[in-house]
Amino acid sequence: MMAETITIGKALNHGLRRSLEHDSKVVIMGEDVGKLGGVFRITDGLQKDFGEDRVIDTPLAEAGIVGTAVGLAIRGYRPVCEIQFDGFVFPAYNQIVAQVAKMFYRSKGKVRLPIVIRIPYGGGIGAVEHHSESPEAYFSHTPGLKVVTCSNPADAYWMIQQAIRSDDPIVFFEPKRRYWEKGEVDLDGDLAGAYPLHEARVVREGTDATLLAYGPMVRTALDAATAAAEDGRNLEVIDLRTLSPVDYEKIYSSVRRTGRAVVVHEAPGNIGLGAELAARITEHCFYSLEAPVLRVTGYDIPYPAARVEEEYLPDLDRVLDAVDRSFGW
Amino acid sequence: MGGADAPAGGFVQLLTPDGERIDSVTTADGTTYSVDFTDDEYRELYRDLVTVRRLDAEATALQRQGELGIWASLLGQEAAQVGSGRAMRPQDMAFPTYREHGVLYTRGIDPIMPFGLFRGVDQGGWDANEHRFNGYTIVIGSQTLHATGYAMGVTMDGKTGGPDGEAVIAYFGDGATSQGEVNEAFVWAGVFHAPMVFFCQNNQYAISEPLERQTRIPLYRRAAGYGFPGVRIDGNDVLASFAVTRAALDNARNGQGPTLIEAYTYRMGAHTSSDDPTRYRIASEVESWKAKDPISRLRAFLAKQQLGDDAFFDEVDEAAKKLALDLRERVLAMPDPQPVSMFDHVYPNGSPELEAQRAQFAAYHASFEGSDH
């Protein structure tokens, strides 16, 4: 086993490289993905090694990136689209929700669109407007799309490869503020042995309450669990990994044991994934619950200016406060 | 260029509304367009035009009788569709809107295919690759990007640069030219030199909005801004439609990049059966376009050239009627889908959540007395 310690960003780069090597039909397309290697350098070096037909620098128009990917997919290619930032995905929204999500259904299964749409998302990097949003609920609400997000280098490496090999259209959210966090990745491993794409993972076992998080908030939830342990509270942390569909069984079995659940995400709470999770847990685990399912989320405002984003983003203290409220019920 | 009743700026016309054949037309860029049909080929084009009009009329009748939820009629646009459709080679790929029933017919596809969509028993549901004709696209202009991406794939597959090459044609209307996505398709096609033809059927109205609400310049001239040629044709002239589309498709398959064709035509009926065109256009305008009818001019030409007599015209009408009545029977026999089938084909790899909902739905229906679900 060749385990290396690398960042999430580098793990994605390796995963994309391996996908390009594995299947000549895989193409990467987007604004700045070629010579520059993407604004976050996730595609660094790929055009140099695979050529301009495999790693395509496109004109600057998101609907065009996704819309032409639809045609390429009908032609038999497996396009991986890069949307440069979360807040720039909306010009492509029509193509994603009206075309990518529905073509398989519309054609009664005769037209497959194995497209991956990569979106760096979330805040915490001090960026200007449109560069820090968490639009995952919009896509999770759309039947026909699968929505996934990674939180560590190993998942980043495997999940991007699994997404590209899947015939399901997948929106792949990358936690941009965690791009530089490191972890061990077995770069030579076998994809067949990778953790299943659609499963949530218990990343810390515990007995007293369940923290549900995904993407950039998994680190925050783990830090909160470490801090809570000092107060004698043993928190379980689940990384959802897949936001549509959610792996509910893993969540229910955890909450039935712990009796308490706190959902943590950066996106605004109103009509968000946390609301859905709270409703489902209430419906399925009602007699096991010691307290209502609580949410720690971004506020219901446009993403604020960078100098106050630390107040907007859920942090360790807000998570611990919610855990306290759960225990105070 | 441009014979009788040409718009300002002219258009390519090879058959006048009176049925006069114009031998060839040379446009300002020096390109000469002509056709060299055999007698049988002229007659078959006439048969196509009559057949698609008859099928369309049958569909309109079916809608009025409540058998179709809605219908988008091609009445008046037969020449644009048949001419461009017949110009395609078998290996070429078409990306239609929801009105290209005539193009669909020329692809040799069973004309019943779109009826599931309009009857409400499915969303289309045919195999785009098998028929070389993609699903109908309802969101205006989206398919032009799909066509462009597909054409990029043709280039990447090395299928351009010779007569065996493949070309792609994207259909859209005058209203679609206002869409951002159509402009992005033009940008992409120009930049990537995509082997494709943008075929705009300018039927003068986007539902109720006239052409003046979409553009201040003739639409074909927009192509220059994206770096490829634009040609305007008499959209009611099946010969011009064929000649110019064939040349543009050949250019595409030979590696010469995209062309925009503006077929200057007129939608004689409503936008769809839900619409009332008497609210937004005057009768005299419709009458003036009747005089330019694509079928009557070809019929006049055939008669003058003694390529068709009354027996021939009657036989064509009768065959079209038979096909239409056969279609009617088959449409009426289209079964409603099983309700539980609505859960099919959401994801290639399925979804546990959806499977649970399907099971719940089936159990709920089964709980009713006498249920056959």
XYZ file of C-alpha atoms in Angstrom:
702
model
C 0.000 0.000 0.000
C 1.330 3.361 -1.085
C -0.337 5.686 1.399
C 0.672 9.309 0.955
C -0.202 12.333 2.997
C -1.675 14.903 0.626
C -4.205 17.730 0.587
C -7.817 17.459 -0.558
C -6.913 19.599 -3.564
C -4.071 17.306 -4.555
C -6.231 14.231 -3.945
C -8.836 15.584 -6.371
C -6.089 16.251 -8.895
C -4.847 12.671 -8.567
C -8.402 11.348 -8.838
C -9.045 13.338 -12.008
C -5.732 12.189 -13.461
C -6.541 8.570 -12.773
C -9.979 8.986 -14.354
C -8.459 10.500 -17.495
C -6.018 7.592 -17.656
C -8.682 4.980 -17.077
C -11.167 6.065 -19.747
C -10.329 7.951 -22.930
C -13.905 9.235 -23.024
C -13.413 11.314 -19.873
C -12.956 15.007 -20.671
C -12.534 17.912 -18.297
C -14.009 21.214 -19.359
C -14.320 24.655 -17.871
C -12.985 28.147 -17.600
C -9.220 28.196 -16.824
C -8.902 24.432 -16.294
C -6.112 24.031 -18.876
C -2.964 26.118 -18.786
C -3.773 27.692 -15.438
C -4.847 24.400 -13.895
C -7.988 25.990 -12.466
C -8.127 28.916 -10.059
C -7.570 26.414 -7.220
C -5.094 24.367 -9.328
C -7.278 21.265 -8.993
C -6.643 20.431 -12.668
C -2.980 21.412 -12.472
C -0.835 19.709 -15.105
C -3.669 17.693 -16.633
C -3.885 19.548 -19.938
C -0.119 19.303 -20.326
C -0.283 15.533 -20.010
C -3.606 14.759 -21.694
C -3.893 17.478 -24.332
C -6.332 20.217 -25.194
C -9.037 17.809 -26.365
C -9.172 16.039 -22.997
C -8.810 19.097 -20.765
C -10.729 21.803 -22.554
C -10.381 25.491 -21.796
C -13.823 26.854 -22.650
C -15.305 30.261 -23.337
C -16.545 32.026 -20.228
C -20.181 30.994 -19.953
C -21.476 28.450 -17.483
C -24.610 27.448 -19.424
C -22.321 26.775 -22.356
C -20.007 24.608 -20.278
C -22.820 22.394 -19.024
C -24.930 22.581 -22.196
C -22.116 21.429 -24.454
C -21.294 18.729 -21.898
C -24.822 17.394 -22.497
C -24.084 17.056 -26.207
C -20.706 15.476 -25.558
C -22.341 12.987 -23.202
C -24.952 12.091 -25.845
C -21.999 11.525 -28.166
C -20.512 9.039 -25.666
C -18.108 11.197 -23.706
C -17.969 11.511 -19.914
C -17.599 15.236 -19.291
C -16.396 16.620 -15.983
C -17.417 20.280 -15.824
C -15.719 22.717 -13.507
C -17.781 25.632 -12.262
C -15.260 28.086 -10.909
C -17.196 29.143 -7.803
C -20.500 28.246 -6.148
C -22.136 31.590 -6.913
C -21.385 31.226 -10.622
C -23.388 28.055 -11.100
C -26.694 29.820 -11.596
C -26.248 30.742 -15.263
C -25.917 26.955 -15.779
C -28.863 26.185 -13.526
C -31.293 25.735 -16.416
C -29.048 23.239 -18.141
C -28.428 21.332 -14.903
C -31.978 21.051 -13.601
C -33.973 21.099 -16.866
C -31.646 19.050 -19.078
C -28.937 17.141 -17.198
C -31.327 15.983 -14.480
C -34.161 14.999 -16.800
C -32.723 13.535 -19.988
C -32.614 9.965 -18.679
C -36.214 10.198 -17.455
C -37.466 11.984 -20.564
C -35.936 9.352 -22.840
C -37.226 6.428 -20.738
C -33.667 5.471 -19.927
C -32.365 5.559 -23.488
C -30.141 8.620 -23.159
C -27.613 8.601 -20.341
C -25.731 11.708 -19.299
C -22.747 10.596 -17.213
C -21.791 14.173 -16.372
C -20.006 15.366 -13.232
C -20.338 19.030 -12.323
C -17.628 20.074 -9.872
C -18.353 23.108 -7.732
C -15.941 24.516 -5.118
C -18.328 25.737 -2.415
C -18.668 27.315 0.988
C -17.060 30.177 2.829
C -14.184 30.843 5.155
C -11.586 32.030 2.656
C -12.208 35.771 2.906
C -13.580 36.047 -0.623
C -15.840 38.657 -2.207
C -19.518 38.183 -3.030
C -20.561 35.063 -5.047
C -17.431 33.156 -3.961
C -18.586 31.606 -0.671
C -22.066 30.212 -1.141
C -23.543 26.820 -0.302
C -26.170 26.118 -2.993
C -26.410 22.371 -2.366
C -30.093 22.401 -1.394
C -31.149 23.691 -4.822
C -29.601 20.679 -6.485
C -30.536 18.164 -3.804
C -34.156 19.207 -4.379
C -33.943 18.210 -8.047
C -34.884 14.618 -8.918
C -32.504 13.080 -11.407
C -29.385 14.598 -9.912
C -27.156 13.030 -7.335
C -25.334 15.411 -5.064
C -22.197 14.504 -3.168
C -19.515 16.284 -1.177
C -16.224 15.195 0.313
C -14.586 16.241 3.570
C -11.140 14.617 3.528
C -8.416 13.691 1.036
C -9.219 9.964 0.840
C -12.875 10.621 0.068
C -11.888 13.353 -2.380
C -9.633 10.937 -4.250
C -12.113 8.080 -4.408
C -15.394 9.947 -4.654
C -14.364 11.960 -7.706
C -13.387 8.751 -9.467
C -16.607 7.020 -8.433
C -18.630 10.024 -9.609
C -16.938 10.048 -12.999
C -17.460 6.300 -13.472
C -21.121 6.541 -12.480
C -23.765 6.935 -15.165
C -25.791 9.093 -12.790
C -25.421 12.847 -13.363
C -23.609 14.080 -10.266
C -23.120 17.517 -8.751
C -19.844 17.251 -6.862
C -19.362 19.895 -4.187
C -15.806 20.504 -3.063
C -15.216 22.223 0.296
C -12.912 24.942 -0.918
C -11.708 26.098 2.489
C -10.544 22.538 3.203
C -8.638 22.159 -0.092
C -5.344 22.537 1.795
C -6.094 20.102 4.651
C -4.023 16.956 4.567
C -4.693 13.302 5.139
C -3.543 9.866 4.119
C -4.603 8.512 0.740
C -3.822 5.114 -0.749
C -3.200 6.312 -4.293
C -2.661 2.802 -5.668
C -5.777 1.277 -4.199
C -8.512 -0.382 -6.184
C -11.643 1.627 -6.925
C -13.762 -1.459 -6.343
C -12.571 -1.503 -2.749
C -13.361 2.165 -2.134
C -16.034 3.152 0.336
C -19.413 3.227 -1.482
C -20.290 6.621 -2.931
C -23.836 6.667 -1.638
C -23.075 5.798 1.991
C -22.703 8.109 4.945
C -19.782 7.386 7.240
C -19.509 7.443 11.017
C -16.271 9.385 11.385
C -16.312 9.406 15.190
C -18.242 6.948 17.288
C -20.129 8.192 20.308
C -23.048 7.439 22.587
C -24.586 10.685 23.838
C -25.648 12.670 20.734
C -25.228 12.540 16.967
C -23.697 15.392 15.003
C -24.622 15.332 11.329
C -22.346 17.266 9.001
C -20.913 17.221 5.509
C -18.195 18.869 3.473
C -16.468 21.759 5.238
C -18.461 21.285 8.468
C -17.198 17.768 9.170
C -13.935 19.172 10.510
C -15.889 21.648 12.666
C -18.125 18.872 13.989
C -15.122 16.690 14.823
C -13.457 19.565 16.665
C -16.682 20.123 18.596
C -16.837 16.439 19.490
C -13.257 16.583 20.789
C -14.085 19.625 22.892
C -17.302 18.051 24.174
C -15.373 14.982 25.258
C -13.521 17.198 27.729
C -16.911 17.959 29.284
C -17.632 14.252 29.449
C -19.991 14.169 26.466
C -19.358 11.431 23.977
C -20.597 12.684 20.569
C -20.972 10.613 17.435
C -20.125 12.417 14.187
C -21.580 11.337 10.852
C -20.267 12.642 7.534
C -23.243 12.473 5.134
C -20.993 12.363 2.018
C -24.050 12.056 -0.238
C -26.668 14.812 0.054
C -29.028 13.346 -2.525
C -29.966 10.681 -1.778
C -29.131 10.839 1.934
C -28.108 7.563 3.587
C -30.892 7.740 6.160
C -30.517 4.265 7.621
C -27.097 5.076 9.011
C -28.474 8.263 10.539
C -31.523 6.591 12.068
C -29.514 3.818 13.672
C -27.165 6.364 15.214
C -29.914 8.630 16.528
C -31.827 5.667 17.940
C -28.750 4.889 20.022
C -27.840 8.414 21.076
C -31.330 9.934 21.352
C -30.132 13.340 20.201
C -29.261 14.872 16.844
C -27.705 18.182 15.815
C -27.368 19.017 12.124
C -24.594 21.386 11.073
C -24.302 23.100 7.694
C -23.102 26.414 6.286
C -26.048 27.035 3.995
C -28.981 29.106 5.267
C -31.226 27.008 7.486
C -34.535 27.990 5.880
C -35.830 25.063 3.745
C -32.331 23.602 3.856
C -30.942 20.107 4.178
C -31.056 20.446 7.971
C -34.810 20.957 7.814
C -35.209 17.795 5.759
C -32.971 15.799 8.079
C -34.842 17.051 11.151
C -38.183 16.090 9.611
C -37.020 12.634 8.591
C -35.395 11.888 11.954
C -38.520 13.048 13.763
C -40.667 10.813 11.599
C -38.505 7.731 11.931
C -36.914 8.054 15.382
C -39.629 9.856 17.335
C -39.741 7.442 20.251
C -35.964 7.431 20.597
C -35.546 11.192 20.746
C -34.712 12.879 24.046
C -34.830 16.354 22.450
C -35.929 17.976 19.198
C -33.489 17.748 16.328
C -31.535 21.002 16.379
C -29.843 22.832 13.554
C -26.705 24.939 13.424
C -26.637 26.686 10.066
C -25.802 29.860 8.244
C -28.304 32.655 8.798
C -31.067 33.390 6.291
C -29.211 36.221 4.659
C -27.147 36.564 1.500
C -23.613 35.426 2.274
C -22.170 38.390 4.200
C -19.026 40.437 3.682
C -15.811 38.589 4.440
C -14.950 40.577 7.571
C -18.019 39.200 9.328
C -18.167 35.736 7.769
C -16.724 34.108 10.889
C -19.870 35.266 12.686
C -22.031 33.785 9.935
C -20.350 30.411 9.664
C -21.174 27.716 12.193
C -18.133 27.238 14.417
C -17.130 25.015 17.293
C -18.826 27.236 19.901
C -22.155 27.380 18.051
C -22.124 23.614 17.669
C -21.337 23.110 21.369
C -24.078 25.578 22.273
C -26.573 23.536 20.267
C -25.362 20.354 21.971
C -25.893 22.061 25.340
C -29.426 23.021 24.315
C -30.110 19.468 23.263
C -29.003 18.169 26.638
C -30.955 20.892 28.422
C -34.251 19.724 27.010
C -30.388 36.725 -54.829
C -34.033 36.588 -54.049
C -37.014 36.336 -56.328
C -40.635 37.113 -55.706
C -41.565 38.668 -52.363
C -38.062 38.587 -50.953
C -37.543 40.447 -47.678
C -35.199 43.432 -47.654
C -31.720 42.041 -48.114
C -32.991 39.167 -50.199
C -32.861 35.438 -49.748
C -31.913 32.324 -51.652
C -34.893 31.182 -53.671
C -34.913 28.420 -56.294
C -38.657 28.080 -56.726
C -40.937 31.106 -56.827
C -44.417 31.183 -55.304
C -45.726 30.816 -58.871
C -43.804 27.609 -59.358
C -41.063 29.086 -61.537
C -37.770 27.304 -61.192
C -34.711 29.533 -60.703
C -31.733 27.642 -62.004
C -29.184 28.776 -59.450
C -28.512 31.586 -57.023
C -25.128 33.074 -56.226
C -24.858 34.910 -52.929
C -22.668 37.917 -52.139
C -19.846 35.690 -50.904
C -19.693 33.965 -54.290
C -21.355 30.724 -53.283
C -23.687 29.264 -55.884
C -26.670 27.214 -54.750
C -28.633 24.902 -56.962
C -30.277 21.495 -57.007
C -30.155 18.759 -59.586
C -33.115 16.535 -58.837
C -34.453 13.733 -60.937
C -38.129 13.774 -61.806
C -38.771 11.165 -59.138
C -36.914 13.179 -56.548
C -39.095 16.223 -57.248
C -42.169 14.059 -56.912
C -40.941 12.528 -53.638
C -40.311 15.979 -52.181
C -43.868 16.895 -53.050
C -45.070 13.709 -51.391
C -43.089 14.586 -48.245
C -44.600 18.051 -48.057
C -48.139 16.817 -48.490
C -47.638 13.971 -46.053
C -46.234 16.062 -43.205
C -48.963 18.664 -43.687
C -51.593 15.935 -43.557
C -50.064 14.362 -40.444
C -49.935 17.770 -38.822
C -53.578 18.438 -39.694
C -54.536 15.105 -38.191
C -52.684 15.997 -34.987
C -54.440 19.358 -34.820
C -57.773 17.556 -35.210
C -56.832 15.083 -32.498
C -56.031 17.964 -30.178
C -59.370 19.631 -30.889
C -61.088 16.355 -30.091
C -59.342 16.164 -26.744
C -57.044 13.307 -27.682
C -53.881 15.391 -27.369
C -53.226 17.771 -24.508
C -51.543 20.204 -26.844
C -50.075 20.322 -30.342
C -47.387 22.522 -31.893
C -48.370 22.775 -35.551
C -45.819 23.052 -38.355
C -48.379 24.398 -40.840
C -46.547 26.700 -43.251
C -43.098 25.454 -42.299
C -43.150 22.206 -44.294
C -40.619 23.344 -46.878
C -38.065 24.503 -44.316
C -38.330 21.200 -42.461
C -38.551 18.784 -45.374
C -35.829 20.495 -47.378
C -33.345 20.642 -44.517
C -34.302 17.188 -43.294
C -33.799 15.580 -46.697
C -30.425 17.330 -46.969
C -29.109 15.311 -44.032
C -27.171 12.127 -44.546
C -27.953 9.064 -42.471
C -24.946 9.630 -40.202
C -25.888 13.242 -39.426
C -27.474 14.163 -36.114
C -30.435 16.492 -35.531
C -31.372 18.444 -32.401
C -34.985 19.635 -32.751
C -37.334 21.906 -30.832
C -40.876 20.625 -30.285
C -42.154 21.583 -33.756
C -39.887 19.555 -36.041
C -42.391 16.849 -36.959
C -41.465 17.284 -40.617
C -37.756 16.825 -39.982
C -38.563 13.782 -37.879
C -40.557 12.331 -40.759
C -37.704 12.810 -43.212
C -35.385 10.896 -40.877
C -37.479 7.827 -41.583
C -38.798 7.805 -38.038
C -42.250 6.518 -37.184
C -44.315 9.721 -36.998
C -46.078 8.468 -33.899
C -42.980 9.107 -31.816
C -43.780 12.607 -30.566
C -47.397 11.782 -29.834
C -46.663 10.299 -26.432
C -45.397 13.680 -25.371
C -48.389 15.617 -26.684
C -50.901 13.048 -25.487
C -49.320 13.046 -22.064
C -48.446 9.380 -21.810
C -44.703 9.967 -21.696
C -42.077 12.720 -22.080
C -40.878 11.689 -25.534
C -38.940 8.561 -24.832
C -37.103 7.693 -28.014
C -33.489 6.740 -28.535
C -31.703 9.802 -29.882
C -28.646 7.901 -31.031
C -30.557 5.157 -32.784
C -32.705 7.597 -34.779
C -30.025 10.289 -35.155
C -32.726 12.644 -33.962
C -32.749 13.909 -30.406
C -35.664 14.329 -28.070
C -37.930 17.335 -28.475
C -36.654 20.250 -26.415
C -39.189 22.565 -24.866
C -37.031 25.065 -22.969
C -36.268 27.511 -25.768
C -32.787 27.239 -27.241
C -31.262 24.727 -24.820
C -30.764 22.161 -27.569
C -28.459 24.441 -29.554
C -25.821 23.931 -26.865
C -26.401 20.182 -26.872
C -25.913 20.159 -30.631
C -22.726 22.174 -30.326
C -21.290 19.828 -27.692
C -22.238 16.843 -29.809
C -20.532 18.465 -32.805
C -17.399 19.029 -30.696
C -17.493 15.304 -29.988
C -17.704 14.589 -33.718
C -14.500 16.563 -34.197
C -12.832 14.824 -31.251
C -13.771 11.474 -32.775
C -12.054 12.485 -36.008
C -15.287 12.238 -37.986
C -14.809 15.403 -40.007
C -12.717 16.239 -43.016
C -14.309 14.101 -45.704
C -17.530 13.007 -47.360
C -17.968 10.209 -44.819
C -17.807 12.722 -42.026
C -20.669 13.543 -39.718
C -22.460 16.835 -39.346
C -24.930 18.132 -36.792
C -27.970 20.344 -37.257
C -29.688 22.342 -34.532
C -33.218 23.647 -35.080
C -34.635 26.683 -33.309
C -36.943 29.592 -33.958
C -36.629 33.344 -34.202
C -37.585 33.757 -30.543
C -34.747 31.478 -29.478
C -32.186 33.830 -30.978
C -32.814 36.141 -28.026
C -31.800 33.446 -25.561
C -28.406 33.650 -23.904
C -27.858 29.948 -24.442
C -28.255 30.279 -28.217
C -25.666 33.019 -28.214
C -23.385 30.781 -26.154
C -23.914 28.024 -28.694
C -22.845 30.442 -31.455
C -19.756 31.400 -29.437
C -18.799 27.774 -28.768
C -19.445 26.648 -32.331
C -17.342 29.478 -33.704
C -14.484 29.039 -31.250
C -14.356 25.244 -31.627
C -15.110 25.321 -35.348
C -17.864 22.804 -34.695
C -19.170 20.773 -37.650
C -22.722 21.998 -37.498
C -25.563 23.933 -38.989
C -27.762 26.276 -36.991
C -31.125 26.121 -38.736
C -33.339 28.984 -37.602
C -36.933 28.809 -38.774
C -37.880 32.446 -38.607
C -41.639 32.020 -38.577
C -42.046 35.686 -37.607
C -43.564 35.139 -34.150
C -42.491 33.869 -30.737
C -45.989 33.035 -29.533
C -47.377 36.570 -29.843
C -44.134 38.541 -30.018
C -43.221 39.611 -33.544
C -39.722 39.463 -34.966
C -39.237 43.151 -34.135
C -39.252 42.158 -30.450
C -36.281 39.849 -31.021
C -33.939 41.705 -33.321
C -33.103 44.927 -35.121
C -31.127 43.197 -37.870
C -31.873 40.227 -40.124
C -31.083 37.142 -38.064
C -28.723 35.532 -40.571
C -26.420 38.538 -40.246
C -25.728 37.707 -36.623
C -23.473 34.859 -37.748
C -20.816 37.332 -38.872
C -20.376 38.435 -35.292
C -19.459 34.912 -34.288
C -17.124 34.285 -37.187
C -19.080 31.993 -39.461
C -21.324 32.445 -42.504
C -25.008 33.227 -42.320
C -27.401 32.596 -45.209
C -31.044 33.544 -45.548
C -33.292 31.352 -47.605
C -36.881 31.460 -48.709
C -38.149 29.133 -46.009
C -41.224 28.260 -48.073
C -39.057 26.984 -50.912
C -38.177 23.369 -50.367
C -35.488 23.480 -53.052
C -33.624 26.388 -51.463
C -33.961 24.753 -48.074
C -32.456 21.559 -49.435
C -29.679 23.195 -51.465
C -28.398 25.541 -48.792
C -28.655 23.036 -45.947
C -26.878 20.359 -47.969
C -24.050 22.782 -48.769
C -23.773 23.870 -45.144
C -23.774 20.281 -43.861
C -21.141 19.347 -46.420
C -19.022 22.297 -45.349
C -19.368 21.180 -41.737
C -18.446 17.564 -42.439
C -15.481 18.750 -44.503
C -14.068 20.693 -41.584
C -15.188 24.165 -42.585
C -17.077 24.876 -39.392
C -20.596 26.092 -38.678
C -23.192 27.930 -40.732
C -26.290 29.790 -39.636
C -29.261 29.393 -41.955
C -32.249 31.648 -41.490
C -35.279 30.096 -43.154
C -37.603 33.038 -43.729
C -41.037 31.520 -43.330
C -44.343 31.923 -41.558
C -46.263 29.998 -38.969
C -49.739 29.781 -40.515
C -51.399 28.469 -37.386
C -51.122 29.159 -33.710
C -47.908 28.761 -31.714
C -49.588 25.814 -30.078
C -53.175 24.750 -29.846
C -53.455 26.801 -26.622
C -52.833 30.043 -28.432
C -55.083 32.534 -30.288
C -53.182 34.237 -33.117
C -56.121 36.486 -34.047
C -55.217 38.530 -30.960
C -51.818 39.543 -32.283
C -51.762 39.405 -36.077
C -53.951 40.659 -38.876
C -55.776 38.510 -41.398
C -54.250 40.259 -44.421
C -50.779 39.238 -43.276
C -51.819 35.600 -43.071
C -53.434 35.909 -46.508
C -50.263 37.322 -48.041
C -48.320 34.310 -46.778
C -50.916 31.907 -48.126
C -49.862 33.102 -51.564
C -46.345 31.852 -50.796
C -47.448 28.388 -49.788
C -44.673 25.794 -50.072
C -46.887 23.019 -51.393
C -48.888 24.904 -54.021
C -45.719 26.290 -55.600
C -44.131 22.849 -55.962
C -47.394 21.495 -57.286
C -47.513 24.303 -59.862
C -43.954 23.512 -60.875
C -44.681 19.792 -61.207
C -47.783 20.474 -63.266
C -46.027 22.913 -65.591
C -43.144 20.517 -66.098
C -45.589 17.686 -66.614
C -43.983 15.807 -63.750
C -47.306 15.287 -62.079
C -50.886 15.000 -63.254
C -54.160 14.935 -61.350
C -53.876 11.200 -60.872
C -50.501 11.643 -59.228
C -51.663 14.478 -56.966
C -54.744 12.500 -55.959
C -52.670 9.431 -55.220
C -50.325 11.475 -52.987
C -53.286 12.972 -51.126
C -54.863 9.563 -50.698
C -51.655 7.965 -49.415
C -51.127 10.825 -46.953
C -54.704 10.506 -45.759
C -54.262 6.790 -45.238
C -51.094 7.350 -43.235
C -52.815 10.010 -41.152
C -55.824 7.831 -40.394
C -53.536 4.992 -39.476
C -51.674 7.358 -37.166
C -54.978 8.463 -35.629
C -55.897 4.890 -34.821
C -52.553 4.206 -33.237
C -52.619 7.419 -31.212
C -56.080 6.585 -29.883
C -54.789 3.165 -28.909
C -51.856 4.537 -26.943
C -52.350 3.273 -23.438
C -51.979 5.418 -20.366
C -48.848 4.435 -18.478
C -49.109 2.363 -15.330
C -48.989 4.922 -12.505
C -46.122 3.143 -10.771
C -44.018 3.541 -13.923
C -43.614 7.219 -13.048
C -40.837 6.055 -10.744
C -38.908 4.454 -13.617
C -35.760 5.905 -15.161
C -35.033 8.648 -12.688
C -31.470 7.447 -12.143
C -29.410 4.961 -14.163
C -28.184 3.468 -10.881
C -31.422 3.802 -8.961
C -31.896 5.374 -5.570
C -32.862 3.662 -2.318
C -35.062 6.610 -1.373
C -36.955 6.373 -4.631
C -37.330 2.606 -4.368
C -38.918 3.097 -0.960
C -41.327 5.677 -2.387
C -42.206 3.372 -5.239
C -42.966 0.535 -2.840
C -45.028 2.846 -0.654
C -46.955 4.111 -3.681
C -47.627 0.591 -4.909
C -48.791 -0.538 -1.488
C -51.066 2.481 -1.146
C -52.711 1.783 -4.492
C -52.996 -1.905 -3.737
C -54.874 -1.031 -0.553
C -57.914 0.096 -2.560
C -60.538 -2.519 -3.170
C -60.498 -3.808 -6.738
C -57.191 -2.155 -7.507
C -55.270 -3.688 -10.355
C -52.062 -1.909 -9.437
